[in-house]
Amino acid sequence: MKETSLDIKDLQLNALLEVTQAVNNNLPEDDLLKIYKFTLLADLKINKLALYTQQGGEWVCRVNFGTKEDLFGTGLPDEYKELKNSLGIIETSFNEFDSVFPVYHKSKLLSVVFIQSETKLGVQNRFLNALTNIILVAIENKRLARQQMEQEAYRRELEIAKKVQNFLFPKELPKIERLQIEAFYLPHHDVGGDYYDYIQIDENRFLACIADVSGKGVPAALLMSNFQASLRALVRQTKDLKEIVTELNHTTFVSGNAENFITFFAGIYDFKTKNLEYINCGHNEIILKNGNDVVLLNDGTTVLGMFDPLPFIETKQISGLEEFFIFAYTDGLTETFNENDEDFGFDRLLHIIKQDCPKDLSDLHDQILDALNEFKGDRTYHDDITMLSCLIQNK
């Protein structure tokens, strides 16, 4: 008996050594579980086992052998999801097993193990618990390390996207007597999919635009950065809005794999001819206020990136514009909801814009934001919000 006891202890020590080396060698989870399975079969004479762990919020069977029923597709009964720590091995009537024990790491239940052995385990309980704990804690540490690496990678990706997005927006906007432009941008996440721009074409002409990409976060910001680079390159080559939009649509179609789209509005104003040419590509209604007249700039085409070629496209020209005001925005503004699930809507925005022509565009933006905050109450914003205002005084 004494030799048998020593032999068992020797087997157990060798098993623990093998498992420890496997953990130190950073073997994959599946390899660790295979070592665990064969150690129990060979050293403890366990003929039936099922090991359950949590994956994606669900309890799933990771190791199963010896049972008539395949348990890999069988969920863990609810009564075993609340097993308390330090219970040790207890009796059970689940399936074909006679014993069950929980595996904890600190205060977290890592695993529930069902077993049936040829003999009573007795003093080998401690070895079974120790072996299971080593394996499961190693797997949990791997999961946490992987999660930390993923979070770190996402954080670095986010930092890059934020830097990229900062380059999207113009560093300075004109604030001179004949042209004032003011912009406001509030991303819903750290990075968003809204974009606005001002491009001086020559001494008499400038282009102002606003855009909104479907989706949020890093992918949206990167797609929009590609869009901005394409726009600026195209404006250097041509001043034809139809040609610019056609090329932008093709670029977005290819970059977004026809899965993402961009709404876009662009206008070119000529101080010499007092002519505004614009195109609206599925964007919100852009408001032009000329004296007491309010015009909605809706003509153009559909969203960019969904169809190539575009099914239709047209630009619109408005002549004789000397002193006027344009207000552009993204749908995060009008689609802000209050506590009664009502949206802020276009009519409320238009009511503010229809008041006296603003002398200070930043004051106008503050007025709109105050109305928006009062309207939404305790509700949070659920989308990016961008406003772009242009005041032209071409006397």
Short mmCIF file of N, CA, C and O in Angstrom, two decimals, residues 158 161-162 165 168-169 185-195 212-213 215-225 383-386:
data_model
loop_
_atom_site.label_atom_id
_atom_site.label_comp_id
_atom_site.label_asym_id
_atom_site.label_seq_id
_atom_site.Cartn_x
_atom_site.Cartn_y
_atom_site.Cartn_z
N LEU A 158 -7.96 53.84 -32.24
CA LEU A 158 -8.80 55.01 -31.98
C LEU A 158 -7.97 56.29 -31.99
O LEU A 158 -8.40 57.31 -32.53
N ALA A 161 -7.22 57.13 -35.54
CA ALA A 161 -8.42 57.64 -36.21
C ALA A 161 -8.73 59.08 -35.78
O ALA A 161 -9.13 59.92 -36.59
N LYS A 162 -8.53 59.38 -34.48
CA LYS A 162 -8.78 60.73 -33.99
C LYS A 162 -7.81 61.73 -34.63
O LYS A 162 -8.18 62.84 -34.99
N GLN A 165 -8.87 62.18 -38.17
CA GLN A 165 -10.08 62.99 -38.27
C GLN A 165 -9.79 64.47 -38.01
O GLN A 165 -10.42 65.35 -38.62
N LEU A 168 -9.16 66.28 -41.02
CA LEU A 168 -10.27 66.44 -41.96
C LEU A 168 -10.78 67.88 -41.98
O LEU A 168 -11.11 68.42 -43.03
N PHE A 169 -10.87 68.46 -40.81
CA PHE A 169 -11.53 69.76 -40.70
C PHE A 169 -10.54 70.89 -40.98
O PHE A 169 -9.38 70.81 -40.59
N TYR A 185 -19.04 70.98 -34.22
CA TYR A 185 -18.99 69.52 -34.38
C TYR A 185 -19.00 68.85 -33.02
O TYR A 185 -18.17 69.15 -32.16
N LEU A 186 -19.94 67.92 -32.82
CA LEU A 186 -20.05 67.16 -31.57
C LEU A 186 -20.13 65.67 -31.92
O LEU A 186 -21.19 65.18 -32.32
N PRO A 187 -19.01 64.93 -31.79
CA PRO A 187 -19.06 63.49 -32.10
C PRO A 187 -19.80 62.72 -31.02
O PRO A 187 -19.69 63.05 -29.83
N HIS A 188 -20.55 61.72 -31.43
CA HIS A 188 -21.24 60.87 -30.46
C HIS A 188 -20.25 59.96 -29.77
O HIS A 188 -20.33 59.73 -28.56
N HIS A 189 -19.29 59.39 -30.51
CA HIS A 189 -18.21 58.60 -29.95
C HIS A 189 -16.94 59.44 -29.98
O HIS A 189 -16.97 60.62 -30.33
N ASP A 190 -15.81 58.80 -29.63
CA ASP A 190 -14.55 59.53 -29.68
C ASP A 190 -14.24 60.00 -31.09
O ASP A 190 -13.62 61.05 -31.29
N VAL A 191 -14.61 59.20 -32.06
CA VAL A 191 -14.49 59.62 -33.46
C VAL A 191 -15.84 59.41 -34.13
O VAL A 191 -16.60 58.53 -33.75
N GLY A 192 -16.12 60.22 -35.13
CA GLY A 192 -17.43 60.12 -35.77
C GLY A 192 -17.32 60.08 -37.27
O GLY A 192 -16.22 60.03 -37.84
N GLY A 193 -18.47 60.15 -37.91
CA GLY A 193 -18.51 60.05 -39.36
C GLY A 193 -19.00 61.31 -40.04
O GLY A 193 -19.36 61.27 -41.22
N ASP A 194 -19.03 62.44 -39.33
CA ASP A 194 -19.43 63.71 -39.94
C ASP A 194 -18.20 64.44 -40.47
O ASP A 194 -17.08 64.27 -39.97
N TYR A 195 -18.44 65.30 -41.46
CA TYR A 195 -17.34 66.03 -42.08
C TYR A 195 -17.87 67.33 -42.68
O TYR A 195 -18.97 67.37 -43.24
N ASP A 212 -22.01 63.15 -44.23
CA ASP A 212 -22.30 62.23 -43.11
C ASP A 212 -22.19 60.81 -43.64
O ASP A 212 -22.88 60.45 -44.60
N VAL A 213 -21.31 60.02 -43.04
CA VAL A 213 -21.12 58.63 -43.49
C VAL A 213 -21.96 57.70 -42.63
O VAL A 213 -22.14 57.93 -41.43
N GLY A 215 -22.76 54.47 -40.42
CA GLY A 215 -21.88 53.80 -39.48
C GLY A 215 -21.18 54.81 -38.59
O GLY A 215 -21.22 56.02 -38.84
N LYS A 216 -20.53 54.31 -37.56
CA LYS A 216 -19.87 55.18 -36.58
C LYS A 216 -18.48 54.64 -36.26
O LYS A 216 -18.07 53.59 -36.72
N GLY A 217 -17.78 55.38 -35.44
CA GLY A 217 -16.50 54.93 -34.92
C GLY A 217 -15.38 54.99 -35.93
O GLY A 217 -15.40 55.75 -36.91
N VAL A 218 -14.39 54.13 -35.72
CA VAL A 218 -13.16 54.15 -36.51
C VAL A 218 -13.41 53.90 -38.00
O VAL A 218 -12.90 54.65 -38.85
N PRO A 219 -14.19 52.87 -38.40
CA PRO A 219 -14.39 52.65 -39.83
C PRO A 219 -15.00 53.86 -40.54
O PRO A 219 -14.60 54.20 -41.65
N ALA A 220 -15.98 54.50 -39.89
CA ALA A 220 -16.62 55.66 -40.49
C ALA A 220 -15.62 56.80 -40.65
O ALA A 220 -15.59 57.49 -41.68
N ALA A 221 -14.79 57.02 -39.63
CA ALA A 221 -13.81 58.11 -39.69
C ALA A 221 -12.78 57.87 -40.79
O ALA A 221 -12.39 58.80 -41.50
N LEU A 222 -12.36 56.62 -40.95
CA LEU A 222 -11.36 56.32 -41.97
C LEU A 222 -11.95 56.45 -43.38
O LEU A 222 -11.29 56.94 -44.29
N LEU A 223 -13.20 56.02 -43.55
CA LEU A 223 -13.85 56.18 -44.85
C LEU A 223 -14.01 57.66 -45.18
O LEU A 223 -13.79 58.08 -46.32
N MET A 224 -14.37 58.45 -44.18
CA MET A 224 -14.55 59.87 -44.42
C MET A 224 -13.22 60.56 -44.72
O MET A 224 -13.16 61.51 -45.52
N SER A 225 -12.14 60.09 -44.11
CA SER A 225 -10.83 60.69 -44.39
C SER A 225 -10.43 60.44 -45.84
O SER A 225 -9.85 61.32 -46.50
N ASP A 383 -26.23 60.42 -31.85
CA ASP A 383 -25.55 60.53 -33.14
C ASP A 383 -24.65 61.76 -33.13
O ASP A 383 -24.79 62.64 -32.27
N ASP A 384 -23.72 61.79 -34.09
CA ASP A 384 -22.88 62.98 -34.25
C ASP A 384 -23.77 64.17 -34.66
O ASP A 384 -24.77 64.00 -35.34
N ILE A 385 -23.35 65.35 -34.23
CA ILE A 385 -24.07 66.58 -34.61
C ILE A 385 -23.07 67.56 -35.21
O ILE A 385 -22.04 67.87 -34.59
N THR A 386 -23.38 68.02 -36.42
CA THR A 386 -22.52 69.00 -37.09
C THR A 386 -23.39 70.12 -37.65
O THR A 386 -24.46 69.86 -38.20
#
